[in-house]
Coordinates of C-alpha atoms and ligand atoms in Angstrom, one line a residue:
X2 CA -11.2 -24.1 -0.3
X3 CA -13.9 -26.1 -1.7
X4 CA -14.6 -26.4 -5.0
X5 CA -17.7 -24.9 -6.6
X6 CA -20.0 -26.6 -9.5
X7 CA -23.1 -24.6 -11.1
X8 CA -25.2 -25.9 -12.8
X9 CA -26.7 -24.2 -15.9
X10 CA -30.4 -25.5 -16.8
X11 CA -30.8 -22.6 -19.5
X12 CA -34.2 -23.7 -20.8
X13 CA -34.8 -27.2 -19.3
X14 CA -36.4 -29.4 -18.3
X15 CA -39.7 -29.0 -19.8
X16 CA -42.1 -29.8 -16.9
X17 CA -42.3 -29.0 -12.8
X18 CA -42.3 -32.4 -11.7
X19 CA -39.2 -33.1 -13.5
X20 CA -37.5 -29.7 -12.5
X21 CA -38.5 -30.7 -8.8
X22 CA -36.9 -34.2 -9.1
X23 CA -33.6 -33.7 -10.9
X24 CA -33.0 -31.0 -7.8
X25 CA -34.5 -33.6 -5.4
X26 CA -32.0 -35.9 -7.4
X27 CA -29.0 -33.4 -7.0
X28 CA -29.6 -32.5 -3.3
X29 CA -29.4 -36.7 -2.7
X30 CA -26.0 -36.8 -3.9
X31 CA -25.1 -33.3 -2.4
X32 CA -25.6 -34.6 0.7
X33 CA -22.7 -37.1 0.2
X34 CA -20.0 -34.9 -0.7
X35 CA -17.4 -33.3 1.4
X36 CA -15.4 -30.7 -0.4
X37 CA -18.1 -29.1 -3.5
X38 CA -20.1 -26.6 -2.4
X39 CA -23.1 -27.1 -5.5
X40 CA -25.6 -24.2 -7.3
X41 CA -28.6 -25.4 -9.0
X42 CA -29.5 -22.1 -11.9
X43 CA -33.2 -23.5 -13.2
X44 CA -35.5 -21.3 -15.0
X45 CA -37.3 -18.2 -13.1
X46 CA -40.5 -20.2 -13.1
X47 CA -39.0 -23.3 -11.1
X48 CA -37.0 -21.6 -8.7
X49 CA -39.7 -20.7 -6.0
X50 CA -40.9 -24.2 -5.9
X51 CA -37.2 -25.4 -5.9
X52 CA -36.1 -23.3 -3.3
X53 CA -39.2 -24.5 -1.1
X54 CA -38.2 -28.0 -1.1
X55 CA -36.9 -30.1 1.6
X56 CA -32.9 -29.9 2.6
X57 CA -33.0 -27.0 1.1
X58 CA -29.8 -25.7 2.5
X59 CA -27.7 -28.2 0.7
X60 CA -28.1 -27.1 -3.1
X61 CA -27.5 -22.9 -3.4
X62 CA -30.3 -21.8 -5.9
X63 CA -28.8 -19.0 -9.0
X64 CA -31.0 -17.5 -11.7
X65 CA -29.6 -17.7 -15.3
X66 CA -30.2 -13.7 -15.4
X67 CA -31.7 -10.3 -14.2
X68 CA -32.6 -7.3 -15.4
X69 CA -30.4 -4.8 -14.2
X70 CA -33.0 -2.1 -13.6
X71 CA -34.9 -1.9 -10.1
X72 CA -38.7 -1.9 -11.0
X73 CA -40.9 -0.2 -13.2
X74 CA -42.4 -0.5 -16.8
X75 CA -40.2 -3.4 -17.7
X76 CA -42.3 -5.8 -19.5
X77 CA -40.9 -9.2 -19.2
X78 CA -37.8 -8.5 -16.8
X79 CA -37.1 -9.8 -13.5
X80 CA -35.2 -7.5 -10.7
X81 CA -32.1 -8.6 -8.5
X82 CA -34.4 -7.8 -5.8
X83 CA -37.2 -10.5 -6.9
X84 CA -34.8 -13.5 -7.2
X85 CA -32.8 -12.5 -3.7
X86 CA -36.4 -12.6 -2.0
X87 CA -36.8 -15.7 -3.7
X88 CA -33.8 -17.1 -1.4
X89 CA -31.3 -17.1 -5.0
X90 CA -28.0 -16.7 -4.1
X91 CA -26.1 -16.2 -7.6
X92 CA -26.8 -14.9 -11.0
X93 CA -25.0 -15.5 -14.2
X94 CA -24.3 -12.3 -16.2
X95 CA -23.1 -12.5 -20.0
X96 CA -23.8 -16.0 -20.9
X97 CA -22.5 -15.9 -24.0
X98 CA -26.0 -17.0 -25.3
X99 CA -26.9 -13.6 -24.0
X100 CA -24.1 -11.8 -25.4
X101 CA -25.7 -13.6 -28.9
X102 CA -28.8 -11.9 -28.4
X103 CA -27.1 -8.3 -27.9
X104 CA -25.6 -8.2 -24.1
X105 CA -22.6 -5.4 -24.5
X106 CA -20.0 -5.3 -22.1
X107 CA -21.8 -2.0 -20.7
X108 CA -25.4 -4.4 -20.2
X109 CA -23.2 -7.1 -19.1
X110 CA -21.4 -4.9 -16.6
X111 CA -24.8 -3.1 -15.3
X112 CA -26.2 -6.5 -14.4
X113 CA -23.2 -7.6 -12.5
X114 CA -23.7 -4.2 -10.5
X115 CA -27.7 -4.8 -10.0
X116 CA -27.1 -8.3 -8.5
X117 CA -23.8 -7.7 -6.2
X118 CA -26.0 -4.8 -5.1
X119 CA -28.5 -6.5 -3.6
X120 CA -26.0 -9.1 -1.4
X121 CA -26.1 -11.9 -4.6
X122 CA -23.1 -13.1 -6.2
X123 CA -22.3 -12.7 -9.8
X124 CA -21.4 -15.8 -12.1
X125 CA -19.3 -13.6 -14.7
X126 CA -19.3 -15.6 -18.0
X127 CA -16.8 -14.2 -20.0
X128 CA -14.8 -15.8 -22.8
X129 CA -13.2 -15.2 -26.6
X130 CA -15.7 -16.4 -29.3
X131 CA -12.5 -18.0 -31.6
X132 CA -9.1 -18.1 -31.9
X133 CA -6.4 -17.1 -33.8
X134 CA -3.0 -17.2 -34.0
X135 CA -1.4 -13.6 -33.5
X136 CA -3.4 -14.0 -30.4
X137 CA -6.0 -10.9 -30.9
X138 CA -8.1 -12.9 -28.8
X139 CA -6.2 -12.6 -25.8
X140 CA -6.2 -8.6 -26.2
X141 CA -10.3 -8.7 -26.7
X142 CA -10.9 -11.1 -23.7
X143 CA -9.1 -8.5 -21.8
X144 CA -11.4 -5.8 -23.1
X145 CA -14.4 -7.9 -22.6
X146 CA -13.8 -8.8 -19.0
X147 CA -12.8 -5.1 -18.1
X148 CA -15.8 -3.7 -20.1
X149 CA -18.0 -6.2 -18.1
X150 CA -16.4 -5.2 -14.3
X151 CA -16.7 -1.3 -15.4
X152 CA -18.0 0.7 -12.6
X153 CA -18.2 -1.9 -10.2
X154 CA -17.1 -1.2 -6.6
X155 CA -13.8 -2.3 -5.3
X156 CA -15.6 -4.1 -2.4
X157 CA -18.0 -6.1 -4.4
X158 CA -15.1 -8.0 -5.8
X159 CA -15.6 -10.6 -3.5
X160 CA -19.6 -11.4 -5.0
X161 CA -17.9 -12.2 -8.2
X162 CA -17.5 -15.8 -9.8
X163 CA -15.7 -15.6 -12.6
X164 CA -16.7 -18.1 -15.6
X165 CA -14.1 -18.6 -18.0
X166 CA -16.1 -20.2 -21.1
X167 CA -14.5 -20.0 -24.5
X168 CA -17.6 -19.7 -26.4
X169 CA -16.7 -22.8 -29.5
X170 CA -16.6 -25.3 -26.6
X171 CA -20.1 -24.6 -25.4
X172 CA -22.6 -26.8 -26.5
X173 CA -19.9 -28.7 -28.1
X174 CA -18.4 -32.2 -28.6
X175 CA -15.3 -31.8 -26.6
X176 CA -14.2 -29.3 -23.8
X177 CA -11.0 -26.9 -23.9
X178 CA -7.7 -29.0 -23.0
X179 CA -6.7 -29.0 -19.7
X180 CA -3.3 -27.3 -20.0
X181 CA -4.7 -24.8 -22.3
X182 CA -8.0 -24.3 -19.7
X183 CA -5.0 -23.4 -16.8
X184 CA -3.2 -21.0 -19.3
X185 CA -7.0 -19.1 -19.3
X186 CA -7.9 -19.5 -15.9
X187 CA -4.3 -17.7 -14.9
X188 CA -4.6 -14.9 -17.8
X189 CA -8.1 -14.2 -16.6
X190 CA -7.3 -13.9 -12.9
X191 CA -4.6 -11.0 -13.9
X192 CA -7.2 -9.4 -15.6
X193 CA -9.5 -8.8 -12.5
X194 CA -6.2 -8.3 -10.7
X195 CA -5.9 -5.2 -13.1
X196 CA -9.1 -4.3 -12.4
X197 CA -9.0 -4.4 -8.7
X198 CA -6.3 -5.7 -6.9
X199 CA -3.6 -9.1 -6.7
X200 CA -5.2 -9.8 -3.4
X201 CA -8.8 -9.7 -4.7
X202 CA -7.6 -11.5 -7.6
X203 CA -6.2 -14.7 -5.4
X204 CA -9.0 -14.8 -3.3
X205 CA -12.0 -15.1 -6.5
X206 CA -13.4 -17.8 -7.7
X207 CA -12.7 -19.3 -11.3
X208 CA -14.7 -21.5 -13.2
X209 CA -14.4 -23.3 -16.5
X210 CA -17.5 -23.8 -18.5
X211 CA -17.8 -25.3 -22.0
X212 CA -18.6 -29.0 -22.8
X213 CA -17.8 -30.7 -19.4
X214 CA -19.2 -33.9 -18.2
X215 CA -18.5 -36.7 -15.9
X216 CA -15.4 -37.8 -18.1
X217 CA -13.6 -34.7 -17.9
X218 CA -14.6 -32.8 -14.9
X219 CA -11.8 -34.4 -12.6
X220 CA -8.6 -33.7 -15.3
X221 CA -10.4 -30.3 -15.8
X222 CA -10.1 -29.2 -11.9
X223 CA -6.3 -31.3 -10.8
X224 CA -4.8 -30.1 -14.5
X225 CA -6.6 -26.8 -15.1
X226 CA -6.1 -25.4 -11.5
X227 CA -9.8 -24.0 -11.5
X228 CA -11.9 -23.6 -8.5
X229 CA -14.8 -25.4 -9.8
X230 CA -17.2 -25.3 -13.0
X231 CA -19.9 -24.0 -14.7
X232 CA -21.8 -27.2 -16.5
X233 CA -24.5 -26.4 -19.0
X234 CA -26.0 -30.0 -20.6
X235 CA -24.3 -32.3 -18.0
X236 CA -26.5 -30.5 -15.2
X237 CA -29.5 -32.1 -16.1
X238 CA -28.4 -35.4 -17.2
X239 CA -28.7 -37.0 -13.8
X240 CA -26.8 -40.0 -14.2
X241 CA -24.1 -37.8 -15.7
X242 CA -24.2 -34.9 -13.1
X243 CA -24.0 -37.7 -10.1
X244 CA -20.8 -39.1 -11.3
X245 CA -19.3 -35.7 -12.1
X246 CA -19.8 -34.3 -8.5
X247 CA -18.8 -37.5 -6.9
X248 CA -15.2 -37.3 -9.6
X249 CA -14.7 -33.8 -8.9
X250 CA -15.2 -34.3 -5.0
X251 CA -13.5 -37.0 -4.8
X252 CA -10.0 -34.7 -6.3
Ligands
LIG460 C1 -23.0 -23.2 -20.7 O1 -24.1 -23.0 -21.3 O2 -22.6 -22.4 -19.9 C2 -22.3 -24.5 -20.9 C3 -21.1 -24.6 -20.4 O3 -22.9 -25.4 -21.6 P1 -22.4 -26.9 -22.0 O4 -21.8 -27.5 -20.7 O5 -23.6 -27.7 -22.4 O6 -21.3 -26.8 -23.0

């Protein structure tokens, strides 16, 4: 299978032009790898002019998030509807930064539905905000990736990327360790096997996200036995980003 890097812009960069040319950038490199299928999740205001670029087809375009309603007096929202038309292809849902501002579980899990709805994929971000040593945390990631598959049909499993992101090592100095990263990735997967079934569960996708960068990305996929990545400040660092896809397709 090949492995699967996303790129998180969150609010970056700050102009067009230099939207247009860290994609232009990203596609360049794209074009020389063999085994990393590569999403590109910019701002809503970039993505038409992204997606309308030449060689398209070799960087997937995702939106960073949705509204889960379909239309209507919605003042600032963007439907699942909009971004597929727009050519998107996957949309994270509870980024912890959105959790921050008051995603629950229940939000989180009705955006999930709106996207895999419409044909999209979901990029699930889901992941314990500390530790602690009677291992609570375990026990509350459990509830928060349940809460946040609630109601979700059996056969939209498959439109599901699951982003495991221990919220301390986003935005942070150094990522998870790689053993403990493949301890997560495993618990994680028997969670959505709980939710819908061991088959579904070996077949989905899991990423790690938190803090990785060209150093790290390699260990993070051979030792951590993920399927790929979710990279936040390292996806618009273009120097940085080429030598990450490059390690991780070279694995
Ligand atoms: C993220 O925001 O999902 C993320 C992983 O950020 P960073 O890579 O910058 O830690």
């Amino acid at each position: 299978m090949k492995k699967l890097v996303i790129g998180n812009w969150k609010m970056n960069p700050a102009t067009l032009e230099e939207a247009k040319e860290i994609a232009r950038k990203t596609r360049h490199v794209v074009a020389g790898l063999a085994h990393t299928d590569v999403v590109a999740c910019p701002p809503f205001v970039y993505i038409p002019a992204i997606a309308s670029q030449r060689d398209s087809d070799l960087l997937e375009i995702g939106a960073q998030s949705v509204s889960f309603e379909e239309g209507g007096p919605h003042t600032g929202e963007v439907s699942a509807a909009m971004l597929r038309d727009m050519g998107v292809k996957y949309v994270i849902a509870g980024h912890s930064e959105e959790r921050t501002k008051g995603d629950t579980d229940e939000i989180v899990s009705k955006r999930v539905n709106a996207i895999v709805s419409v044909g999209m994929s979901a990029v699930l971000c889901v992941g314990e905000n500390e530790r602690d040593e009677g291992g609570v945390y375990l026990e509350k990631l459990k509830q928060q990736i349940k809460g946040s598959l609630a109601n979700i049909p059996a056969n939209k499993a498959k439109n599901i990327v699951l982003a495991y992101e221990p919220v301390w090592a986003i935005g942070a100095k150094e990522a998870m360790p790689a053993d403990q990263i493949r301890e997560m990735a495993l618990f994680v997967r028997k969670v959505f096997s709980d939710v819908f079934s061991a088959d579904q569960a070996l077949k989905a996708t899991v990423l790690y996200g938190g803090s990785v960068n060209f150093r790290n990305a390699a260990e993070i996929i051979s030792v951590g036995q993920v399927d790929g990545l979710l990279v936040g400040r390292e996806s618009v660092n273009m120097p940085g980003f080429t030598e990450l896809l490059k390690a991780v397709d070279s694995i």
